[in-house]
XYZ file of C-alpha atoms in Angstrom:
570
model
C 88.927 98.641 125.034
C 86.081 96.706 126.327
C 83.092 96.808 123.140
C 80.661 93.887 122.395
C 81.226 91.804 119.527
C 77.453 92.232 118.660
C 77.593 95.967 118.159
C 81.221 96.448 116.851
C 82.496 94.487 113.662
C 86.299 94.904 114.649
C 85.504 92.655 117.724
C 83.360 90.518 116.274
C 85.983 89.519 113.228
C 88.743 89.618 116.087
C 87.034 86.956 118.225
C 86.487 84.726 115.239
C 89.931 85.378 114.224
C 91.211 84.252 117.554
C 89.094 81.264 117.865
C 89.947 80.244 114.560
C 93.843 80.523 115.283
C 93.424 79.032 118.433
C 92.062 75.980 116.739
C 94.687 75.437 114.014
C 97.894 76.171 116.002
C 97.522 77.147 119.307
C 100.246 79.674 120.798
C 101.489 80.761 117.437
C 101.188 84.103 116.138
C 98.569 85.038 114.297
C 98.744 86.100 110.893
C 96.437 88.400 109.221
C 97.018 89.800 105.455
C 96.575 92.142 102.880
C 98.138 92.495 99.015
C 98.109 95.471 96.589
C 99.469 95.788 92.848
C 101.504 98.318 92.298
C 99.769 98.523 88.529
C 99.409 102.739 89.246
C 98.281 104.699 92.117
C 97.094 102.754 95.143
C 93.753 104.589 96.065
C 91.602 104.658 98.298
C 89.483 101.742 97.467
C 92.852 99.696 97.589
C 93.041 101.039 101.052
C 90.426 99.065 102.400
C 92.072 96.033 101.755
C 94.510 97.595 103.870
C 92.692 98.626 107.000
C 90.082 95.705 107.042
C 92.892 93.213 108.842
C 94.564 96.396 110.436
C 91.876 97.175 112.054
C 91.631 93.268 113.047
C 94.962 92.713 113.856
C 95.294 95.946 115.856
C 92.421 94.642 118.112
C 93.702 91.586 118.666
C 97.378 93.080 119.722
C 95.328 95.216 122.383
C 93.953 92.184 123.606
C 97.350 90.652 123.931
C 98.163 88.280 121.283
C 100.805 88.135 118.530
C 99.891 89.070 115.412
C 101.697 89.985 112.305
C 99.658 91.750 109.392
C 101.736 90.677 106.392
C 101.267 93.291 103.149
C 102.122 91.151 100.351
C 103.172 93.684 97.278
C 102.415 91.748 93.991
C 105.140 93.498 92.449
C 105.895 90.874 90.337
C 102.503 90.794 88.384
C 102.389 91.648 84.874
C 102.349 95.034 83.712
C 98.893 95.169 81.983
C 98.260 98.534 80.150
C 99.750 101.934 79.982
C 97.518 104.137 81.955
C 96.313 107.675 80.733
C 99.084 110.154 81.155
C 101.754 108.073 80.673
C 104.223 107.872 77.418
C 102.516 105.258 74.777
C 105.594 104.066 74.093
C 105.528 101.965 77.542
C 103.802 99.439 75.973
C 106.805 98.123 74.775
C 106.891 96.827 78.562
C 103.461 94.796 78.642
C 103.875 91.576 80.284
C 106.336 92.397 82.058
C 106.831 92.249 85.904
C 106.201 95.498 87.254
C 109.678 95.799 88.914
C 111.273 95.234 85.803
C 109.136 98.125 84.018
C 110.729 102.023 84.063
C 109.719 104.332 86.465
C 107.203 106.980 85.375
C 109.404 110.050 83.316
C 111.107 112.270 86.232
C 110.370 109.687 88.986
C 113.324 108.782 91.165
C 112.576 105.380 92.054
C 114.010 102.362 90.556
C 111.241 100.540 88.691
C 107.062 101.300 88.306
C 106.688 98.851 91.337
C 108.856 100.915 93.514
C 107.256 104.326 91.949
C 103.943 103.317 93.183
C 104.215 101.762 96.802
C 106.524 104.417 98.187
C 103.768 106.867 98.508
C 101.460 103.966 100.118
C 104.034 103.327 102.518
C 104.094 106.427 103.628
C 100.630 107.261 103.989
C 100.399 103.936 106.048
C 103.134 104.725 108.174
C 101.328 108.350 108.898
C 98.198 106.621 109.633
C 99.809 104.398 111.947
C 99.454 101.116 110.265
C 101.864 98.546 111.023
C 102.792 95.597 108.682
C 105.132 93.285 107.386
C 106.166 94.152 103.819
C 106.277 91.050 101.736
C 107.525 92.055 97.755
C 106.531 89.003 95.544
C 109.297 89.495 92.994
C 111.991 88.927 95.611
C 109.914 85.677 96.924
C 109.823 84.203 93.491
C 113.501 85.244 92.094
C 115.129 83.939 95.737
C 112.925 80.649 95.281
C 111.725 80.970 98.557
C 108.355 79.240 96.852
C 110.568 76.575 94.904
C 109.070 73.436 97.079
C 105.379 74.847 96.372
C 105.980 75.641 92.970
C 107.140 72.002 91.898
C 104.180 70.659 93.916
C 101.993 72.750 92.583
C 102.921 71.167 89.507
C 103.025 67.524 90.518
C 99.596 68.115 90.889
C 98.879 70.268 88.436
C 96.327 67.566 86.685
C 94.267 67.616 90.150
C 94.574 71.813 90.116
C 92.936 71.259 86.572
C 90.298 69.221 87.699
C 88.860 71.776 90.257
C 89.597 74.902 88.314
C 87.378 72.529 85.706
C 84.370 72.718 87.617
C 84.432 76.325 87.755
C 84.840 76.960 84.387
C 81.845 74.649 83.709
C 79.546 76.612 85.868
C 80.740 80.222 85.123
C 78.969 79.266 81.336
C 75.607 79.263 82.630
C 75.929 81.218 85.981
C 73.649 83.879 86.557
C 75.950 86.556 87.344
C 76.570 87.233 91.250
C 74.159 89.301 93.541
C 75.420 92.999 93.659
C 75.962 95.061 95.853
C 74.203 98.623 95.901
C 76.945 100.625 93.247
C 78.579 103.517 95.095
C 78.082 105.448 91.881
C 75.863 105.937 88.912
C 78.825 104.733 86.452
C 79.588 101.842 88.632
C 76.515 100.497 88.087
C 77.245 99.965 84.504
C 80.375 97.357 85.001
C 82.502 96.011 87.408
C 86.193 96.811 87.073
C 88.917 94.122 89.188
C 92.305 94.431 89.876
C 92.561 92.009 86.581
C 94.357 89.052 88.662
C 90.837 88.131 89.528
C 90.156 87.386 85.842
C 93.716 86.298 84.573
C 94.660 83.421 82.593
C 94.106 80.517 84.968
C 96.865 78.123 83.306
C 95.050 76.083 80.267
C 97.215 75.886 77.791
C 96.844 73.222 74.701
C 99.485 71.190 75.065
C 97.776 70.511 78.732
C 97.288 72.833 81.936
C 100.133 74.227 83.720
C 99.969 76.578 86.896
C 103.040 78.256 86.298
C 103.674 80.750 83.784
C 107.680 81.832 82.811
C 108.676 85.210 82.271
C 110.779 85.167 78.759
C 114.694 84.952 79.675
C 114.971 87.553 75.838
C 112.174 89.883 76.181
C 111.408 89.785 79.740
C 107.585 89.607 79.106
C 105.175 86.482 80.202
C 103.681 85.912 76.781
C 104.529 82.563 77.073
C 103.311 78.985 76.874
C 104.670 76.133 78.106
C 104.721 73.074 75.958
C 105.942 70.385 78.147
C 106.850 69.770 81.732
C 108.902 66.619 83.048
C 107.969 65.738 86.724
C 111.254 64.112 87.459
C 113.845 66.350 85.905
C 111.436 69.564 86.073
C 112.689 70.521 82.368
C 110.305 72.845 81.149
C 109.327 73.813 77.489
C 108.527 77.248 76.713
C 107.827 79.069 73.535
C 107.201 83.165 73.632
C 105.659 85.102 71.090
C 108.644 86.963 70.710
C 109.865 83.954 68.975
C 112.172 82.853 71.659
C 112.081 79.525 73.696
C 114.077 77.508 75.280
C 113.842 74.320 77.935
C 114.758 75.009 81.973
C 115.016 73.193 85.350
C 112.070 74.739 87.422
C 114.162 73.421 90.509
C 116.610 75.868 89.017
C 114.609 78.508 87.191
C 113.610 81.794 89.045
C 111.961 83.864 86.339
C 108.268 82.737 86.634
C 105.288 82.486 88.821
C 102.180 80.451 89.911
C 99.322 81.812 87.756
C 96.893 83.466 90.214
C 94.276 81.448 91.490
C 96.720 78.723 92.450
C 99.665 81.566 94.002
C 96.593 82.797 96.485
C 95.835 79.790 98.308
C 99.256 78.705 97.948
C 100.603 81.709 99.952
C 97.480 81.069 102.294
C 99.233 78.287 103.182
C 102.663 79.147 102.891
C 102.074 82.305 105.901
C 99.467 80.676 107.365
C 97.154 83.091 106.741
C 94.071 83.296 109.383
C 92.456 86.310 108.141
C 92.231 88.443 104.719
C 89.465 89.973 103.214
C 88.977 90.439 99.302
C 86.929 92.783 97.112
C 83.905 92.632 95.227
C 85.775 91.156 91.821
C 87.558 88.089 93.685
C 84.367 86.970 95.585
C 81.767 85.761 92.672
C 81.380 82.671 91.582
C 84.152 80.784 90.422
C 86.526 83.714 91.450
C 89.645 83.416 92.711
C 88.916 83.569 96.586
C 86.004 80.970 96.044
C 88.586 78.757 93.981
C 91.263 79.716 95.969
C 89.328 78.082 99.284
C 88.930 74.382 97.350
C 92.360 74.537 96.419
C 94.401 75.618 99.266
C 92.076 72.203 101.055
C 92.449 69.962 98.506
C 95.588 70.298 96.892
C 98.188 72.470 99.905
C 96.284 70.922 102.799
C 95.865 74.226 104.162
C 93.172 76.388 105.210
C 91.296 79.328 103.768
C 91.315 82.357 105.796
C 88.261 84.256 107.143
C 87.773 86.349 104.491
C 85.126 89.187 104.501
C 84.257 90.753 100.825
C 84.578 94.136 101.251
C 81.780 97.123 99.525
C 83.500 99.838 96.988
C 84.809 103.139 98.254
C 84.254 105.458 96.406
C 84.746 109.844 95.986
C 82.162 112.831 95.928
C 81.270 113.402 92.391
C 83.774 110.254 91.150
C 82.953 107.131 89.906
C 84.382 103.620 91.327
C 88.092 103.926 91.710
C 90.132 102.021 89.234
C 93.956 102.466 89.741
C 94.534 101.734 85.789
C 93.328 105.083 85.481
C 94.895 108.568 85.812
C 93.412 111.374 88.413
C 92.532 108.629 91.410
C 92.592 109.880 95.003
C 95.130 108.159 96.689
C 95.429 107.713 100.603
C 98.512 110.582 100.268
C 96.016 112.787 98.881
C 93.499 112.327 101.392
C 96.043 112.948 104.217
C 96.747 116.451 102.278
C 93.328 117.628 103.335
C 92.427 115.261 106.430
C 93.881 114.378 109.663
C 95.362 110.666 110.117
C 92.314 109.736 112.552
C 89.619 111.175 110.127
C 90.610 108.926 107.197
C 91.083 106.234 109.844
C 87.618 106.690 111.507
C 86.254 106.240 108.023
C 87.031 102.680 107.780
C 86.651 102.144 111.138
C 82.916 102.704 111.699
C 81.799 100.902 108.200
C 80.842 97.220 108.443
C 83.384 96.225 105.061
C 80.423 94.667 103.040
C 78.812 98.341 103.728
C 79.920 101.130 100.675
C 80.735 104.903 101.591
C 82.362 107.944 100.073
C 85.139 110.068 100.457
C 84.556 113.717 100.138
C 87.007 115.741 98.610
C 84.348 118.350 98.041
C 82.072 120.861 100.329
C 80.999 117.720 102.176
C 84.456 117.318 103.850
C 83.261 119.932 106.316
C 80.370 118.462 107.364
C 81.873 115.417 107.972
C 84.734 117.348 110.224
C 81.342 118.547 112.168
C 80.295 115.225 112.558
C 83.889 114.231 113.950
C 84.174 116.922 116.447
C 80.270 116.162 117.691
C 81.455 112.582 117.944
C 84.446 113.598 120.157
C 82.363 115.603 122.559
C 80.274 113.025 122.836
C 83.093 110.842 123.954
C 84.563 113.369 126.049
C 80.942 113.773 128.175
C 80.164 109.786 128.260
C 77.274 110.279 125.592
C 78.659 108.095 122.587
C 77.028 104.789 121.508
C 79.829 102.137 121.999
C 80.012 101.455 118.743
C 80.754 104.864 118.108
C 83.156 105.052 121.174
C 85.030 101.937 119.984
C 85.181 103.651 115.954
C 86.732 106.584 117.941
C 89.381 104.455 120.012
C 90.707 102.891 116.922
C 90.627 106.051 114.642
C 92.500 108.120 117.391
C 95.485 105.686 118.010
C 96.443 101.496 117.781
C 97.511 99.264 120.283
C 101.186 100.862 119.970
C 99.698 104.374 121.342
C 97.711 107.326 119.860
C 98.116 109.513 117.133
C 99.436 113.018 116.673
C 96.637 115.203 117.099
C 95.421 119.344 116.856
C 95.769 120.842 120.009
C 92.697 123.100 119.692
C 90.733 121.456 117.039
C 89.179 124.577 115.179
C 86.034 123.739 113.527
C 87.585 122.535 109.623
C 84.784 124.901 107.835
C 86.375 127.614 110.397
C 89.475 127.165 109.142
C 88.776 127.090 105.625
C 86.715 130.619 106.007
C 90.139 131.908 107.659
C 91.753 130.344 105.272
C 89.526 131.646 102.359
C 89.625 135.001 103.200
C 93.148 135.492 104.611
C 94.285 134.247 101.358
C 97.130 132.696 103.120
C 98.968 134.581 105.050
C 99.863 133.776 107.888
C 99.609 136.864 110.412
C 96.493 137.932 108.980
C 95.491 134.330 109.935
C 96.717 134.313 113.385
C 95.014 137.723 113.713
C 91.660 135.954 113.152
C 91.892 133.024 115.269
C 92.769 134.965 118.353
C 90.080 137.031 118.092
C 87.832 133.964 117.673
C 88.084 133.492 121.235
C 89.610 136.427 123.094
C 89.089 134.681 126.488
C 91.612 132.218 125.604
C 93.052 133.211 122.154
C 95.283 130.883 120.224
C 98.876 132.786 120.541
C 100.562 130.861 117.655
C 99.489 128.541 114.673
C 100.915 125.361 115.422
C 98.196 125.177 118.062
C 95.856 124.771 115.163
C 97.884 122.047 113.319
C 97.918 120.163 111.557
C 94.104 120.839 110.643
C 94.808 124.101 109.631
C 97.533 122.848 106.834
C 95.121 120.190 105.824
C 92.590 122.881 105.298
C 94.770 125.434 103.507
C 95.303 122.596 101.590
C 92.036 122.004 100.455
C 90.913 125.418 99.788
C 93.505 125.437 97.606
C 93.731 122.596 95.870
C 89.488 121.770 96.137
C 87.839 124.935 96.055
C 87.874 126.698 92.286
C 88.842 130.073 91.863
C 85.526 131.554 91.185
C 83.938 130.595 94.634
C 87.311 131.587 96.237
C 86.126 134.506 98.640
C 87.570 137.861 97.951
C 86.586 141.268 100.109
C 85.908 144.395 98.509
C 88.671 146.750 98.528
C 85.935 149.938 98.663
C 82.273 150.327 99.814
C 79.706 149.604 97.116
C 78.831 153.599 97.207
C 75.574 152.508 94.593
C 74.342 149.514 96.670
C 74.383 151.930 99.822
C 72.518 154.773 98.342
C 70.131 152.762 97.054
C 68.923 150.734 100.895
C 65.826 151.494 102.550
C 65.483 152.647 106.225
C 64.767 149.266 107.233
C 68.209 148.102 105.279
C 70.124 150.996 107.192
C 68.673 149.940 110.582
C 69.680 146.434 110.638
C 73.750 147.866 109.548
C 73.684 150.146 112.190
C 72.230 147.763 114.914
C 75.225 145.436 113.497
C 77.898 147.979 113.458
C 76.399 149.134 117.381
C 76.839 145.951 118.848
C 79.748 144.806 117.099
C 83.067 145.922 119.365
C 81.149 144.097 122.357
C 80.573 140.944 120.413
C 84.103 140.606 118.943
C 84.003 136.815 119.385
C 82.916 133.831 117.006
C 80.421 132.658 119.459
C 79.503 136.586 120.608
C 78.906 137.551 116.750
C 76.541 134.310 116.088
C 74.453 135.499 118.477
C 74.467 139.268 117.153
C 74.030 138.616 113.178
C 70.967 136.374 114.442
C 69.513 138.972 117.015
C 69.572 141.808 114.492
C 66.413 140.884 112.628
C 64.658 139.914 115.787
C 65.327 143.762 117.308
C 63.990 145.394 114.108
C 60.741 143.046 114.599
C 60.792 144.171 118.347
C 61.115 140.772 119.535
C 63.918 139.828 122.154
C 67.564 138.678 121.111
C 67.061 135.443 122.427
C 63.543 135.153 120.775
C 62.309 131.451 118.857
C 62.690 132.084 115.257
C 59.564 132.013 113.258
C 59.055 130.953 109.718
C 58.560 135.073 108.782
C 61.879 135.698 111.055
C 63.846 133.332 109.231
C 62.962 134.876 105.764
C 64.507 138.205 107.192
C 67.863 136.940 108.619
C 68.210 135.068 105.518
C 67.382 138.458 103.801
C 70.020 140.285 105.893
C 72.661 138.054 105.803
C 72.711 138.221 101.715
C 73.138 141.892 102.312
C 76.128 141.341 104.521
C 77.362 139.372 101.587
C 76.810 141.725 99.255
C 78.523 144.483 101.103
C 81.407 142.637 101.871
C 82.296 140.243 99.439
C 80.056 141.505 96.299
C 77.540 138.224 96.279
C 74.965 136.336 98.312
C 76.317 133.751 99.647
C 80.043 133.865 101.790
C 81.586 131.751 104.449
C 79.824 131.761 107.343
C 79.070 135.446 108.687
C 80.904 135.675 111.959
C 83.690 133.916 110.673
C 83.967 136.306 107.824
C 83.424 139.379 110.307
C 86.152 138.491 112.289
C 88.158 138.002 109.298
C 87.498 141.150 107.608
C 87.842 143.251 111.122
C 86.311 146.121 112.432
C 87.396 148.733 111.227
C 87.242 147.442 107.401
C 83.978 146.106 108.366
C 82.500 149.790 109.348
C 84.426 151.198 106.279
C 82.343 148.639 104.022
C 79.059 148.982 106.359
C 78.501 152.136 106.877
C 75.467 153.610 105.016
């Protein structure tokens, strides 16, 4: 996929990416990253950490280079608070790693961590995303970071020193330029993931960068009193009243605090490229501590490492997985195609914000998709646009499963609406949508058409739910004018000819225009627009009992002609 770096962000990250790990260690693979807490639902938001170095690392696989993208799951982070919905009585589990906490009630996974990062991994794997799963908790109990973890606190005192400076200057920092809140309530506060504001080690019997989990209670309310370079015995005390001395070249049950286990994994996988969110990328945050550290103390390097903008939903405020009723990427894929959700991503710069719509606007947006594909199709898209398309439509391992004939999405939801669901009432409708070459079976139409039964019945409330009178409205009829009773029977006249979507446009339009004696095809006028507009909420009224519908030939075709001249006819 030849795109210029100057018009497409994927290439332009890519090239640095490639320099960068050209210059460090030349031939090896290159390693690009992501991490997500399984604290609660992984949303959407979370998802961007996801697809920023996808997206990267994808690009750089089609140009043919190894890459890895490593998903480190910080499953072994504290368990912070019990989110809404969930028993109170899981406090009792507070401070303790999240693989060690209870699944939700009725969940049959193994632990909270597990509970939360299966339906990730599937949503990933639908959306083509490849990775290497990294879980944090089986790093730190196998003591596959032993070596790091002792150095770490060998030199814990020069740690100290440059965590010091920070904490000097967050006191009288001005707080960090914003970015442009998604939403109204963002505006009001910043939420993190909480490891960007953690306990950063101080401690007063002197700073120490790692932090045990209890061996009695399991939790990390802990504080070390003492540490012995050259036997590593440790001192610990817990508030559960517990402590007890251990070997850290022995012990298993603890971890780097986390602005010194960032850059310490940085260096660990060799990390070239990982972006971070708004939270770790203020001053004195943990990426912009993270970067002295990982120089000064592991002699690595910091990654290029994009902050990426807030993602938020239609009508939602900024996504914060310690809270119940997020949009996850699984429930996004319930109403949206794989490349949709991917395209997204794709065409956003990450310091740029943008919404999801789970609301009306998600059929615009499936307009603006389908225009987009034309466009690609005729050799009329930008090449930015092209290139968004390439990587929302497959990866460097192939494409993804698509729709064979992509309906229109707002098409399918009218179908959808008004069939109420079943299925050869359905079919019925999208045949006769284009009788030239009529869909013979429903799987033609997936899997947009589940994604948009989906949302009609999951999005759209009951009251606006589109239901079709049973009998004519015998008092509305009697009461119509000759004008009224002209435009239904030039409608009902014309309609067995036009017994197509694209045939019926053309007819509910043209009505008005007859009955002003203008031509079918005529330019509508400000006066002629007023009268369709008129007619078309008389339609509505007839048919469905209120103004407004899903679109008019749509619903025609759904109703039928013979229920439509039954309903009609004045």
């Amino acid at each position: 996929m030849a795109v210029s770096s100057e018009t497409d962000w994927v290439s332009r990250f890519a090239d640095e990416v490639i320099a960068e790990a050209e210059r460090r260690a030349p031939g090896k693979t290159i390693v690009c990253a992501s991490g997500l807490s399984p604290s609660g639902p992984i949303h959407l938001g979370n998802l961007r950490e996801v697809m920023t170095p996808h997206l990267v690392a994808d690009e750089i696989r089609r140009r043919g280079y190894e890459c890895v993208h490593v998903l480190s799951w910080d499953d072994y982070d504290r368990f912070r608070k019990v989110p809404a919905g969930i028993d109170p009585a899981w406090a009792e589990h507070i401070g303790k790693p999240l693989t060690s906490v209870p699944a939700p009630p009725g969940s049959p996974y193994a632990s909270w961590a597990e509970h939360f990062k299966a339906p990730m991994i599937a949503a990933l794997a639908e959306m083509g995303i490849e990775f290497h799963g990294i879980s944090q908790t089986e790093r730190y109990t196998s003591g596959a970071y032993r070596e790091q973890i002792l150095f770490a606190m060998r030199e814990r005192e020069r740690i100290d020193a440059i965590l010091a400076q920070y904490r000097t200057k967050d006191k009288g920092a001005s707080p960090a330029p914003r970015q442009t809140p998604v939403d109204e309530a963002e505006a009001a506060a910043v939420e993190g993931s909480g490891a960007a504001t953690e306990d950063d080690g101080s401690a007063a019997a002197g700073y120490f960068p790692y932090k045990p989990y209890c061996s009695a209670c399991e939790r990390d309310l802990t504080t070390v009193t003492s540490y012995d370079d050259e036997t590593t015995e440790l001192a610990y005390t817990c508030v559960c009243g517990f402590s007890e001395v251990v070997r850290l070249s022995e012990h298993n049950r603890g971890k780097l605090v986390w602005k010194v286990d960032w850059p310490m994994r940085w260096q660990y996988e060799g990390v070239v490229f990982e972006p971070s969110g708004v939270d770790h990328s203020s001053p004195g945050s943990s990426f912009i501590v993270g970067g002295q550290i990982v120089r000064d103390v592991f002699g690595g390097d910091q990654p290029i490492g994009p902050m990426y903008a807030f993602v938020g939903i239609s009508g939602m405020a900024k996504m914060s997985s310690s809270k119940g009723g997020v949009p996850t990427p699984a429930d996004a894929l319930e109403i949206m195609e794989a490349p949709l959700l991917r395209w997204l991503y794709a065409r956003r710069k990450p310091n740029q914000s943008f919404k999801i719509a789970f609301d009306q606007e998600i059929q615009r947006l499936y307009d603006e998709w389908d225009a987009l594909a034309r466009k690609v199709a005729d050799g009329t898209a930008l090449p930015a646009d092209l290139a968004a398309h390439a990587r929302a439509i497959g990866t460097a391992a192939g494409p993804l499963p698509t729709t064979p004939r992509p309906v229109p999405y707002r098409t399918l939801a009218s179908v959808v609406d008004v069939a109420a669901g079943d299925p050869e009432q359905t079919l019925r409708i999208l045949r006769d949508l284009d009788p030239a070459d009529p869909i013979e079976s429903l799987d033609e139409t997936r899997p947009r058409l589940d994604r948009a039964t989906h949302w009609v019945t999951t999005q759209v409330p009951v009251e606006q739910r589109t239901r079709v009178r049973d009998e004519p409205d015998a008092e509305l009829l009697a009461s119509l004018g000759d004008a009224e009773r002209e435009s239904l029977r030039l409608l009902l006249e014309g309609i067995d000819e036009h017994w197509s979507l694209e045939a019926l446009t053309t007819l509910v339009y043209s009505v008005p225009k007859l009955q002003a004696g203008l031509p079918a095809d005529a330019k509508p006028t400000p006066e002629l627009k007023v009268a369709q507009r008129e007619f078309f909420a008389l339609l509505y009224r007839l048919l469905v009992g209120r103004d407004t519908g899903p679109r008019l030939p749509t619903l025609l075709l759904a109703v039928g002609a013979g229920r439509v001249r039954k309903l009609l006819d004045a």
